[in-house]
Rosetta silent file (secondary structure, phi, psi, omega in degrees, C-alpha in Angstrom):
SEQUENCE: MAAVVRDGDVFVDLLDPTRKMVASDRTGIMSLVSSRHLTAARVEIWALESSVQSDGDRDWLVCRAGAIKLKPIPEDICEGPGTDMIMTYGGFSIALAVMLLATLANWRSSIYLAVVRKSSTPFSPETSLRVHPHHVLTAAVEHTIPDRGVKVSAGGLG
SCORE:     score description
SCORE:     0.000 S_00000001
   1 L     0.000  119.732 -178.825   54.681  -20.683  115.068 S_00000001
   2 L   -84.694  152.025  179.320   57.922  -20.244  117.028 S_00000001
   3 L   -72.820  140.327  177.785   58.785  -17.034  118.852 S_00000001
   4 L   -95.642  128.861 -179.581   61.286  -14.763  117.113 S_00000001
   5 L   -87.785  129.966 -179.619   64.088  -13.492  119.359 S_00000001
   6 L  -117.229  160.517  176.811   64.866   -9.796  118.936 S_00000001
   7 L   -59.501  126.514  179.416   67.651   -7.579  120.229 S_00000001
   8 L    98.497   -7.737  177.319   66.790   -6.561  123.792 S_00000001
   9 L   -64.629  140.897 -178.679   64.490   -9.508  124.621 S_00000001
  10 E   -98.837  132.587  175.891   64.855  -10.611  128.238 S_00000001
  11 E  -111.382  146.215 -179.830   65.411  -14.270  129.106 S_00000001
  12 E  -127.697  145.814  177.190   64.903  -15.716  132.590 S_00000001
  13 E   -79.725  123.320 -177.985   66.229  -18.923  134.151 S_00000001
  14 L   -64.751  -28.956 -177.403   63.271  -21.180  134.934 S_00000001
  15 L   -85.363  -23.338  178.338   65.090  -22.743  137.894 S_00000001
  16 L  -144.075   93.473 -174.604   66.213  -19.422  139.459 S_00000001
  17 L   -62.181  -10.084  177.782   64.079  -16.420  138.398 S_00000001
  18 L   -77.991  -17.370  178.842   66.651  -13.972  139.820 S_00000001
  19 L   -91.039  123.542 -179.634   69.056  -14.840  136.965 S_00000001
  20 E  -133.147  153.637  175.527   68.279  -12.963  133.770 S_00000001
  21 E  -135.776  157.554 -179.408   69.987  -12.440  130.415 S_00000001
  22 E  -119.494  136.385  176.623   69.359  -10.070  127.533 S_00000001
  23 E   -73.743  134.647 -178.434   69.491  -10.994  123.853 S_00000001
  24 E  -131.295  136.119  178.973   72.100   -8.968  121.984 S_00000001
  25 L  -122.681   29.310 -176.065   72.687   -8.647  118.251 S_00000001
  26 L   -70.489  -29.818 -177.693   75.521   -6.072  118.401 S_00000001
  27 L   -94.899    1.916 -177.866   78.127   -8.346  116.834 S_00000001
  28 L    91.759   -7.794  177.429   75.856   -9.637  114.071 S_00000001
  29 L  -120.979  126.643 -179.769   75.366  -12.930  115.933 S_00000001
  30 L   -67.511  126.508  179.377   72.438  -13.303  118.311 S_00000001
  31 E  -145.546  163.319  177.532   73.742  -14.109  121.803 S_00000001
  32 E  -101.038  132.637 -177.266   72.638  -13.892  125.423 S_00000001
  33 E  -116.128  130.226  179.520   74.465  -11.416  127.656 S_00000001
  34 E  -108.646  147.269  178.011   74.521  -11.700  131.446 S_00000001
  35 L   -87.564  -10.309 -178.791   75.301   -8.924  133.900 S_00000001
  36 L  -113.940  147.639  173.498   76.728  -11.426  136.406 S_00000001
  37 L   -91.157  123.489 -179.029   79.792  -13.629  136.241 S_00000001
  38 L   -89.599  121.800 -175.097   78.835  -17.201  137.077 S_00000001
  39 L   -92.455  -18.528 -177.383   81.544  -18.844  139.190 S_00000001
  40 L  -127.092  152.987  176.155   80.152  -22.363  139.432 S_00000001
  41 L   -72.693  140.692  179.767   78.657  -24.819  136.997 S_00000001
  42 L  -154.333  163.908  176.317   74.903  -25.181  137.356 S_00000001
  43 L   -86.634  129.967  179.842   71.856  -26.379  135.469 S_00000001
  44 L  -134.598  138.407  175.231   70.031  -23.551  133.729 S_00000001
  45 L  -126.395  112.015 -173.987   66.913  -23.568  131.560 S_00000001
  46 E  -101.132  140.376  176.780   66.379  -20.252  129.781 S_00000001
  47 E  -146.062  157.667  176.289   63.110  -19.022  128.275 S_00000001
  48 E   -59.584  135.093 -177.547   61.709  -15.696  127.101 S_00000001
  49 H   -61.000  -30.431 -179.156   60.431  -13.773  130.109 S_00000001
  50 H   -75.201   -9.423 -177.218   57.167  -13.066  128.287 S_00000001
  51 H  -110.625   14.166 -179.173   56.471  -16.811  127.892 S_00000001
  52 E  -120.700  163.256  176.180   56.814  -17.937  131.525 S_00000001
  53 E  -145.876  162.370  179.207   54.664  -17.812  134.642 S_00000001
  54 E   -73.804  154.115 -179.589   55.144  -18.659  138.306 S_00000001
  55 L  -104.034   68.045 -179.089   54.353  -22.168  139.488 S_00000001
  56 L    67.227 -129.509 -179.162   52.153  -21.270  142.445 S_00000001
  57 L   -96.020   17.063 -178.356   54.172  -20.698  145.617 S_00000001
  58 L   -84.298  167.098 -176.555   57.241  -22.546  144.305 S_00000001
  59 L   -87.373    1.458 -177.586   60.689  -21.011  143.667 S_00000001
  60 L  -119.053  172.451  178.983   60.780  -21.819  139.953 S_00000001
  61 E  -112.833  161.064  174.216   58.964  -20.781  136.802 S_00000001
  62 E  -131.962  158.264  177.296   57.158  -22.791  134.145 S_00000001
  63 E   -73.731  140.571  177.907   56.326  -22.050  130.523 S_00000001
  64 L   -69.601  144.910  178.135   52.833  -20.706  129.962 S_00000001
  65 L   -63.056  127.799  177.527   50.427  -23.019  128.170 S_00000001
  66 L    82.512   -2.083 -178.834   50.326  -22.118  124.493 S_00000001
  67 L   -72.101  -33.959 -179.747   53.209  -19.611  124.752 S_00000001
  68 L  -123.928  125.022  179.514   55.541  -21.800  122.692 S_00000001
  69 L   -93.485  121.743  177.064   54.265  -23.889  119.824 S_00000001
  70 L  -104.414  152.194  175.480   56.146  -27.161  119.345 S_00000001
  71 L   -66.569  144.259  177.304   55.911  -29.444  116.355 S_00000001
  72 L   -68.925  151.845  178.012   53.749  -32.484  117.040 S_00000001
  73 L   -71.041  131.050  178.839   55.527  -35.788  117.609 S_00000001
  74 L   -59.709  137.968 -175.453   55.369  -37.881  114.431 S_00000001
  75 H   -68.846  -27.631 -177.879   52.891  -40.719  114.873 S_00000001
  76 H   -66.612  -22.761  176.756   55.160  -43.354  113.337 S_00000001
  77 H   -72.250  -34.577 -175.109   57.524  -43.020  116.345 S_00000001
  78 H   -84.121   -9.571 -173.770   54.683  -43.762  118.746 S_00000001
  79 L   -69.142  -33.954 -178.933   53.326  -46.815  116.920 S_00000001
  80 L   169.533 -176.156 -178.746   55.728  -49.351  118.361 S_00000001
  81 L   -65.700  137.515 -179.201   59.334  -50.470  118.640 S_00000001
  82 L   -92.558 -170.453 -178.445   61.405  -49.598  115.625 S_00000001
  83 L   -96.309    6.434 -177.232   64.297  -51.346  113.964 S_00000001
  84 L   -72.115  -15.834 -179.120   66.947  -49.066  115.439 S_00000001
  85 L   -99.439    4.581 -178.190   67.688  -51.522  118.282 S_00000001
  86 H   -61.065  -42.408  179.661   68.248  -54.583  116.078 S_00000001
  87 H   -63.335  -40.318  179.766   72.035  -54.138  116.150 S_00000001
  88 H   -66.633  -49.440  179.466   72.025  -53.843  119.953 S_00000001
  89 H   -62.158  -40.309  178.630   69.782  -56.853  120.492 S_00000001
  90 H   -63.917  -43.480  179.245   71.785  -58.858  117.954 S_00000001
  91 H   -63.592  -44.029  177.798   75.107  -57.970  119.598 S_00000001
  92 H   -64.648  -39.154  179.547   73.873  -58.904  123.067 S_00000001
  93 H   -64.418  -43.211  178.736   72.415  -62.152  121.756 S_00000001
  94 H   -64.769  -44.165  179.193   75.674  -63.114  120.059 S_00000001
  95 H   -62.332  -41.806  178.667   77.720  -62.246  123.165 S_00000001
  96 H   -64.545  -41.522  178.998   75.378  -64.282  125.374 S_00000001
  97 H   -64.755  -40.331  178.898   75.561  -67.257  122.973 S_00000001
  98 H   -64.632  -43.340  178.941   79.391  -67.119  122.910 S_00000001
  99 H   -64.289  -41.171  179.180   79.557  -67.042  126.731 S_00000001
 100 H   -64.972  -44.604  178.478   77.105  -69.938  126.987 S_00000001
 101 H   -64.488  -40.304  178.578   79.008  -72.034  124.411 S_00000001
 102 H   -64.648  -38.948  178.260   82.350  -71.301  126.117 S_00000001
 103 H   -66.835  -43.752  179.621   80.903  -72.362  129.467 S_00000001
 104 H   -66.822  -37.214 -179.068   79.427  -75.570  128.028 S_00000001
 105 H   -70.371  -25.754 -176.073   82.630  -76.453  126.161 S_00000001
 106 L  -117.704   30.228 -173.580   84.772  -76.067  129.297 S_00000001
 107 L   -67.598  -21.896 -179.926   82.432  -77.332  132.005 S_00000001
 108 L   -94.783   -1.883  179.581   84.942  -79.939  133.273 S_00000001
 109 L   -79.474  156.241  178.453   87.864  -77.519  133.508 S_00000001
 110 L  -135.113  153.959  173.808   88.987  -76.065  136.825 S_00000001
 111 L  -118.219  125.920 -179.673   91.043  -73.086  137.909 S_00000001
 112 L  -102.241  132.216  179.627   93.203  -73.557  140.992 S_00000001
 113 L  -113.737  127.749  179.129   94.037  -70.567  143.160 S_00000001
 114 L  -119.239  127.555  175.534   96.973  -70.706  145.546 S_00000001
 115 L   -99.951  120.876 -176.511   97.573  -68.071  148.202 S_00000001
 116 L   -95.559  118.019  177.206  101.265  -67.949  149.122 S_00000001
 117 L  -105.229  -27.880  176.711  101.958  -67.009  152.726 S_00000001
 118 L  -153.636  169.043 -178.573  105.503  -68.366  152.981 S_00000001
 119 L   -67.205  132.664  178.039  108.033  -70.186  150.868 S_00000001
 120 L  -152.325  167.557  177.143  107.147  -73.845  150.233 S_00000001
 121 L   -80.845  141.171 -178.311  107.708  -76.579  147.702 S_00000001
 122 L   -70.281  148.478  176.137  105.140  -76.654  144.917 S_00000001
 123 L  -145.890  160.180  178.830  102.538  -79.423  144.780 S_00000001
 124 L  -105.636  150.428  178.906   99.528  -80.219  142.622 S_00000001
 125 L   -66.048  143.717  178.946   95.991  -80.736  143.930 S_00000001
 126 L   -95.382  116.533  175.357   94.925  -84.353  144.339 S_00000001
 127 L  -136.453  149.750 -179.576   91.645  -85.149  142.613 S_00000001
 128 L   -82.969  -25.400 -177.794   90.203  -88.433  141.399 S_00000001
 129 L  -109.166   44.165 -177.142   88.518  -86.927  138.306 S_00000001
 130 L   -68.791  130.475  176.702   91.448  -84.901  137.032 S_00000001
 131 L  -111.221  126.647  179.025   91.066  -83.786  133.420 S_00000001
 132 L   -77.693  121.241 -174.705   94.212  -82.751  131.605 S_00000001
 133 L   -72.268  152.612  175.414   93.495  -79.354  130.034 S_00000001
 134 L   -90.557  -12.603  179.901   94.000  -78.594  126.371 S_00000001
 135 L  -141.472  158.214 -176.663   94.783  -74.979  127.181 S_00000001
 136 L  -128.609  131.558  174.572   96.448  -73.194  130.068 S_00000001
 137 L   -95.131  122.701 -176.160   95.518  -69.866  131.645 S_00000001
 138 L  -117.189  136.497  176.935   98.657  -68.106  132.867 S_00000001
 139 L  -129.284  151.566  178.803   98.836  -65.097  135.163 S_00000001
 140 L  -112.934  141.734  178.085  101.779  -63.094  136.411 S_00000001
 141 E  -126.604  125.733  172.957  102.151  -61.722  139.921 S_00000001
 142 E  -130.143  118.782 -174.342  104.653  -59.058  140.902 S_00000001
 143 E  -143.848  138.436  179.097  104.310  -57.793  144.418 S_00000001
 144 E  -135.233  128.645  172.847  106.551  -55.926  146.817 S_00000001
 145 E  -127.203   93.743 -175.021  105.975  -55.114  150.501 S_00000001
 146 H   -60.991  -34.200 -178.157  109.188  -53.451  151.776 S_00000001
 147 H   -63.982  -31.902 -178.559  108.015  -53.318  155.425 S_00000001
 148 H  -101.148   -0.620 -179.764  107.663  -57.094  155.559 S_00000001
 149 L    71.748   30.511 -178.239  110.623  -57.882  153.312 S_00000001
 150 E  -102.874  128.502  173.258  108.396  -59.441  150.632 S_00000001
 151 E  -141.588  111.033 -175.012  109.388  -59.321  146.993 S_00000001
 152 E  -122.070  133.630  171.334  107.581  -61.735  144.686 S_00000001
 153 E  -138.723  105.474 -175.209  107.821  -62.093  140.927 S_00000001
 154 E  -134.187  150.559  176.433  106.049  -65.190  139.684 S_00000001
 155 L    79.634 -157.455  179.870  104.486  -66.360  136.448 S_00000001
 156 L   102.838  163.459 -178.210  104.528  -64.401  133.270 S_00000001
 157 L  -115.581    6.856 -171.992  104.848  -65.270  129.638 S_00000001
 158 L  -139.930    0.000    0.000  108.077  -63.702  128.756 S_00000001
């Protein structure tokens, strides 16, 4: 049996017992009215003042045992893992399989990174086991450093 909120019931913040609100039904809609203007965002947990008790010498309150009756948790939820995660597990499995297949299919490919410090003539790396790629990864670099007089625009697809 849940508690019924009536006009004039006092609510207290469990985290700061000095903050209180009163239930009001003056507009036809039940709402909580505070006498203070709150200037900052904060975490608040409100409960009926008649259903809370102090937690020993601590600065917060707790709900009294048996003051609020909650519905029991359905037993079928507690029995084991449900089928609600099948889509998630399936998606991760497919993504992992695609990454693994892409890695296996391109295991002999290489990506060469060149750091340009000054102007030079282009050259290709010398390797004995060079494999000519079937696809090319292209990147564009546009960089400007006015203090050093650097203006670079390289690569691109267009």
